[in-house]
């Protein structure tokens, strides 16, 4: 009898096939949109789960799924997991670091460029048929090359964005993080450590790459937006909830900052209605890691974590250690 696992969302057929060699797989290739209650019911009686960032594994879910032994998240972020409760209940957790770093950094940079240079706002204007003649100040945006980028959260993705900015665009890179990077890494990223206040006050472009936790909730709210330059842009590729989206919509409408680029939202896939009507914001549906190669690498790593744990007793990229 193969161990029973569930795959929460539709995924590459090749990954389902690999998993099926080792497990009795309940898949969701039919793309059921589970509520927390129906997801919990579906998960019960399985020993393993292949999850994504939208599938909660919290104390309530864990209490209803006593057979569960491992959850492999197809994401580097894992704020959908209650890791301490998983550990206490003997459930191993894993994520997918590294494989998405460069692709996500590419997208962060693309969003910065699109935001600073007003790409979607101007495209909408063109599509509306309003482009009738040239103007010297038409969609004049903020300079990217040679400007100052402030990165909040200097993990692997933050560092990869810093390298792009410093080496590719001659940007001055400043950063703030819970812990300071080593001198070697700072030199390699050409990044200077500053306080959060200095970063907000001096950056032309603020890039958010901090993991979500209760402590990082609303890292950027009305008070922080008020500290930024009126010409500044803000990019969030981290997690919904890092930014107070309602406060951001107010700041954008009042031109308290110039523009924002958002790939993640509080309560996504719902988006704050005010963000949908302000023009100076670029909105994308949480796709920063979405290249085919990277999504395949993430899915295979999550699958490898499950296979490795159930066949050899240890995951490749675990998030916790079981007693
Ligand atoms: C995922 C992400 O697409 O890895 C992460 O933390 O946010 C994205 O790459 C998403 O979480 C789906 O699992």
Coordinates of C-alpha atoms and ligand atoms in Angstrom, one line a residue:
X1 CA 0.0 0.0 0.0
X2 CA 1.5 3.4 -1.1
X3 CA 1.2 6.3 1.3
X4 CA -1.8 8.6 0.6
X5 CA -1.0 12.2 -0.4
X6 CA -3.0 15.0 -1.7
X7 CA -2.0 17.7 -4.3
X8 CA -4.0 20.8 -3.4
X9 CA -3.9 22.6 -6.8
X10 CA -3.6 21.6 -10.4
X11 CA 0.0 21.0 -11.3
X12 CA 2.2 19.7 -14.2
X13 CA 1.1 16.2 -15.3
X14 CA 4.7 15.1 -15.2
X15 CA 4.9 15.9 -11.5
X16 CA 1.6 14.0 -10.8
X17 CA 3.1 11.0 -12.7
X18 CA 6.3 11.2 -10.6
X19 CA 4.4 11.4 -7.4
X20 CA 2.1 8.5 -8.5
X21 CA 5.2 6.2 -8.7
X22 CA 5.6 6.6 -4.9
X23 CA 2.2 7.6 -3.6
X24 CA -1.5 7.0 -3.8
X25 CA -2.2 10.5 -5.1
X26 CA -5.4 12.5 -4.7
X27 CA -4.9 15.2 -7.3
X28 CA -6.9 18.4 -8.0
X29 CA -6.3 18.5 -11.8
X30 CA -10.0 19.4 -12.1
X31 CA -9.2 22.7 -10.3
X32 CA -11.7 22.6 -7.5
X33 CA -11.7 25.9 -5.6
X34 CA -11.6 24.6 -2.1
X35 CA -12.7 26.7 0.9
X36 CA -10.8 26.2 4.1
X37 CA -13.6 23.8 5.2
X38 CA -13.6 21.7 2.0
X39 CA -9.8 21.7 1.8
X40 CA -9.6 20.4 5.4
X41 CA -12.1 17.6 4.6
X42 CA -10.2 16.7 1.5
X43 CA -6.9 16.7 3.4
X44 CA -8.1 14.4 6.2
X45 CA -6.9 10.8 6.0
X46 CA -3.8 11.7 3.9
X47 CA -0.3 11.4 5.3
X48 CA 1.3 13.9 2.9
X49 CA 0.2 17.2 1.2
X50 CA 1.6 19.1 -1.8
X51 CA 0.4 22.6 -1.0
X52 CA 0.8 26.1 -2.5
X53 CA 0.8 29.5 -0.7
X54 CA -3.0 29.6 -0.8
X55 CA -3.6 26.4 1.1
X56 CA -3.7 26.9 4.9
X57 CA -2.1 24.4 7.3
X58 CA -2.9 26.0 10.6
X59 CA -3.8 24.7 14.1
X60 CA -7.5 24.2 13.1
X61 CA -6.6 22.2 9.9
X62 CA -4.0 20.2 11.7
X63 CA -6.4 19.2 14.5
X64 CA -8.8 17.9 11.9
X65 CA -6.1 15.9 10.0
X66 CA -4.4 13.7 12.6
X67 CA -2.9 11.3 10.0
X68 CA -0.8 14.1 8.4
X69 CA 3.0 13.6 8.5
X70 CA 4.3 16.1 6.0
X71 CA 3.4 19.1 3.9
X72 CA 5.6 20.2 1.0
X73 CA 4.8 23.8 0.0
X74 CA 5.5 24.8 -3.6
X75 CA 6.6 28.2 -2.6
X76 CA 9.6 29.8 -0.8
X77 CA 7.2 31.7 1.5
X78 CA 5.3 29.6 4.0
X79 CA 3.0 32.0 5.9
X80 CA 0.2 29.6 5.1
X81 CA 1.9 27.1 7.5
X82 CA 1.8 27.3 11.3
X83 CA 5.2 25.7 11.6
X84 CA 5.4 25.6 15.5
X85 CA 2.1 23.7 15.6
X86 CA 3.2 21.4 12.8
X87 CA 6.4 20.7 14.8
X88 CA 4.4 20.0 18.0
X89 CA 2.1 17.6 16.1
X90 CA 5.1 15.8 14.4
X91 CA 4.3 17.2 10.9
X92 CA 7.3 18.0 8.7
X93 CA 7.2 21.2 6.6
X94 CA 9.2 22.1 3.6
X95 CA 9.4 24.9 1.1
X96 CA 11.1 25.6 -2.3
X97 CA 14.0 28.1 -1.8
X98 CA 16.7 29.0 -4.4
X99 CA 15.0 27.6 -7.5
X100 CA 12.9 30.7 -7.9
X101 CA 15.4 33.4 -6.8
X102 CA 16.6 34.7 -10.1
X103 CA 13.2 34.5 -11.9
X104 CA 11.5 36.3 -9.0
X105 CA 14.2 39.0 -9.0
X106 CA 13.7 39.4 -12.8
X107 CA 10.1 40.1 -12.2
X108 CA 10.7 42.4 -9.3
X109 CA 13.0 44.4 -11.6
X110 CA 10.4 44.3 -14.4
X111 CA 7.7 45.6 -12.0
X112 CA 10.0 48.4 -10.9
X113 CA 10.7 49.4 -14.5
X114 CA 7.0 49.2 -15.4
X115 CA 6.1 51.3 -12.4
X116 CA 8.7 54.0 -12.7
X117 CA 8.3 54.3 -16.5
X118 CA 4.4 54.1 -16.3
X119 CA 4.1 51.3 -18.8
X120 CA 0.6 50.0 -18.0
X121 CA -0.8 53.4 -17.5
X122 CA 0.4 54.6 -20.9
X123 CA -0.7 51.3 -22.5
X124 CA -4.2 51.8 -21.2
X125 CA -4.2 55.3 -22.7
X126 CA -3.1 54.0 -26.0
X127 CA -5.7 51.2 -26.0
X128 CA -8.4 53.8 -25.2
X129 CA -7.4 55.5 -28.5
X130 CA -6.4 58.7 -26.7
X131 CA -2.9 59.0 -28.4
X132 CA -3.3 61.6 -31.0
X133 CA 0.0 63.5 -30.9
X134 CA 3.4 63.7 -29.2
X135 CA 4.0 65.7 -26.1
X136 CA 7.3 66.5 -24.4
X137 CA 6.0 65.3 -21.0
X138 CA 3.9 62.4 -22.1
X139 CA 3.9 59.8 -19.4
X140 CA 7.2 61.2 -18.1
X141 CA 8.2 58.8 -15.4
X142 CA 11.0 58.4 -12.8
X143 CA 14.6 57.6 -13.8
X144 CA 15.7 54.1 -13.0
X145 CA 19.4 54.0 -14.0
X146 CA 21.5 55.9 -11.6
X147 CA 18.7 56.3 -9.0
X148 CA 18.6 55.0 -5.5
X149 CA 16.9 51.7 -4.8
X150 CA 15.9 50.9 -1.2
X151 CA 15.4 47.2 -0.6
X152 CA 13.4 46.1 2.5
X153 CA 14.3 42.5 3.2
X154 CA 17.7 41.4 2.0
X155 CA 17.3 37.6 1.6
X156 CA 18.3 35.7 -1.5
X157 CA 15.7 37.5 -3.7
X158 CA 16.6 41.0 -2.3
X159 CA 20.2 40.3 -3.0
X160 CA 19.5 39.2 -6.6
X161 CA 17.5 42.4 -7.2
X162 CA 20.4 44.5 -5.7
X163 CA 22.8 42.9 -8.1
X164 CA 20.6 43.7 -11.1
X165 CA 20.2 47.3 -9.9
X166 CA 23.8 48.0 -8.9
X167 CA 25.6 46.1 -11.7
X168 CA 23.1 46.5 -14.5
X169 CA 21.6 49.9 -14.0
X170 CA 24.3 51.8 -12.0
X171 CA 21.8 52.2 -9.1
X172 CA 22.9 53.2 -5.6
X173 CA 21.5 50.3 -3.5
X174 CA 20.6 50.8 0.1
X175 CA 18.9 48.1 2.2
X176 CA 17.3 47.4 5.5
X177 CA 17.0 43.9 7.0
X178 CA 16.6 42.2 10.4
X179 CA 20.3 41.3 10.2
X180 CA 23.0 43.0 8.3
X181 CA 24.7 41.1 5.4
X182 CA 28.4 40.0 5.7
X183 CA 30.9 42.5 4.3
X184 CA 31.6 40.2 1.4
X185 CA 27.9 40.0 0.4
X186 CA 27.4 43.8 0.8
X187 CA 30.4 44.3 -1.5
X188 CA 29.1 41.8 -4.0
X189 CA 25.6 43.4 -4.1
X190 CA 27.1 46.9 -3.8
X191 CA 24.5 47.5 -1.1
X192 CA 24.7 49.8 1.9
X193 CA 22.9 49.0 5.2
X194 CA 20.6 51.9 6.5
X195 CA 17.8 52.3 8.9
X196 CA 14.2 51.7 7.7
X197 CA 13.6 55.5 8.2
X198 CA 16.6 56.5 6.1
X199 CA 15.6 54.0 3.4
X200 CA 12.1 55.4 3.2
X201 CA 13.3 59.0 3.3
X202 CA 16.0 58.7 0.6
X203 CA 15.1 55.9 -1.8
X204 CA 13.7 56.8 -5.3
X205 CA 12.4 53.2 -5.5
X206 CA 11.4 51.1 -2.6
X207 CA 11.4 47.3 -3.2
X208 CA 9.6 45.1 -0.6
X209 CA 11.0 41.5 -0.3
X210 CA 10.3 40.8 3.4
X211 CA 8.6 37.5 4.4
X212 CA 5.2 37.9 5.9
X213 CA 4.6 37.3 9.7
X214 CA 2.6 39.0 12.3
X215 CA 5.6 41.2 13.0
X216 CA 5.9 42.4 9.3
X217 CA 2.1 43.1 9.0
X218 CA 1.7 46.5 7.5
X219 CA 5.4 47.2 7.3
X220 CA 4.3 50.0 4.9
X221 CA 1.2 51.9 6.1
X222 CA 0.1 55.5 6.1
X223 CA 3.0 56.7 8.3
X224 CA 5.6 55.0 6.2
X225 CA 4.1 56.3 2.9
X226 CA 4.2 59.8 4.4
X227 CA 8.0 59.4 4.9
X228 CA 8.6 58.6 1.2
X229 CA 9.5 61.1 -1.5
X230 CA 6.6 62.4 -3.5
X231 CA 8.5 61.2 -6.6
X232 CA 9.2 57.7 -5.2
X233 CA 7.8 54.4 -6.4
X234 CA 6.9 51.4 -4.2
X235 CA 7.1 47.7 -5.4
X236 CA 5.6 44.8 -3.4
X237 CA 6.6 41.3 -4.6
X238 CA 6.7 40.0 -1.0
X239 CA 3.3 39.1 0.4
X240 CA -0.1 40.7 0.7
X241 CA -0.4 42.3 4.2
X242 CA 3.1 43.7 4.1
X243 CA 1.5 46.9 2.7
X244 CA -1.7 48.5 4.0
X245 CA -3.4 48.4 0.6
X246 CA -6.2 50.8 1.6
X247 CA -3.6 53.4 2.8
X248 CA -1.6 52.9 -0.3
X249 CA -4.6 53.6 -2.6
X250 CA -5.2 56.9 -0.7
X251 CA -1.5 57.8 -1.0
X252 CA -1.5 57.1 -4.7
X253 CA -4.6 59.0 -5.4
X254 CA -3.2 62.0 -3.5
X255 CA 0.2 61.7 -5.3
X256 CA 1.9 61.4 -1.9
X257 CA 4.1 58.9 -3.8
X258 CA 4.4 58.7 -7.6
X259 CA 3.4 55.2 -8.3
X260 CA 3.3 51.6 -7.1
X261 CA 3.8 48.1 -8.6
X262 CA 2.0 45.3 -6.8
X263 CA 2.2 41.5 -7.4
X264 CA 0.7 40.6 -4.1
X265 CA -2.4 41.8 -2.2
X266 CA -4.1 41.7 1.2
X267 CA -6.8 39.0 0.9
X268 CA -5.8 38.0 -2.6
X269 CA -7.1 37.0 -5.1
X270 CA -9.4 39.8 -4.0
X271 CA -7.8 43.2 -4.7
X272 CA -8.8 46.4 -2.8
X273 CA -11.3 48.1 -5.1
X274 CA -9.6 51.5 -4.7
X275 CA -6.4 50.0 -6.2
X276 CA -8.4 49.0 -9.3
X277 CA -9.4 52.6 -10.0
X278 CA -6.2 54.6 -9.3
X279 CA -4.2 55.0 -12.5
X280 CA -0.7 55.2 -11.1
X281 CA -0.4 51.5 -10.1
X282 CA 0.8 48.5 -12.0
X283 CA -1.1 45.3 -10.9
X284 CA -0.1 41.7 -11.5
X285 CA -1.7 38.5 -10.1
X286 CA 1.1 37.1 -8.0
X287 CA 3.2 35.8 -10.9
X288 CA 6.7 36.8 -9.9
X289 CA 8.0 33.2 -9.9
X290 CA 6.0 32.3 -13.0
X291 CA 8.3 31.1 -15.8
X292 CA 7.6 27.6 -17.0
X293 CA 11.1 26.4 -16.0
X294 CA 10.9 27.9 -12.5
X295 CA 7.4 26.7 -11.8
X296 CA 8.5 23.2 -13.0
X297 CA 11.6 23.4 -10.8
X298 CA 9.5 24.5 -7.8
X299 CA 6.9 21.7 -8.4
X300 CA 9.7 19.1 -8.7
X301 CA 11.4 20.3 -5.6
X302 CA 8.2 20.1 -3.6
X303 CA 7.6 16.6 -5.0
X304 CA 11.3 15.6 -4.2
X305 CA 10.7 16.7 -0.6
X306 CA 7.7 14.4 -0.3
X307 CA 9.5 11.5 -2.0
X308 CA 12.6 11.9 0.0
X309 CA 10.8 12.2 3.3
X310 CA 8.6 9.2 2.8
X311 CA 11.3 7.0 1.3
X312 CA 14.4 8.1 3.3
X313 CA 13.0 9.9 6.3
X314 CA 14.4 13.4 5.4
X315 CA 13.3 16.2 3.2
X316 CA 15.7 18.2 1.0
X317 CA 14.6 21.7 2.1
X318 CA 12.8 21.3 5.5
X319 CA 11.5 24.2 7.5
X320 CA 11.4 22.4 10.8
X321 CA 13.1 19.6 12.7
X322 CA 10.9 17.0 14.4
X323 CA 11.8 15.8 17.9
Ligands
LIG1 C1 4.2 31.2 -5.5 C2 5.5 32.7 -3.9 O1 3.8 31.3 -6.8 O2 7.3 31.2 -3.6 C3 6.5 32.0 -3.1 O3 6.6 32.3 -1.8 O4 4.9 33.7 -3.5 C4 5.2 32.3 -5.3 O5 6.4 31.9 -5.9 C5 3.0 31.1 -4.6 O6 3.2 31.2 -3.3 C6 2.3 29.7 -4.9 O7 2.7 28.7 -4.0

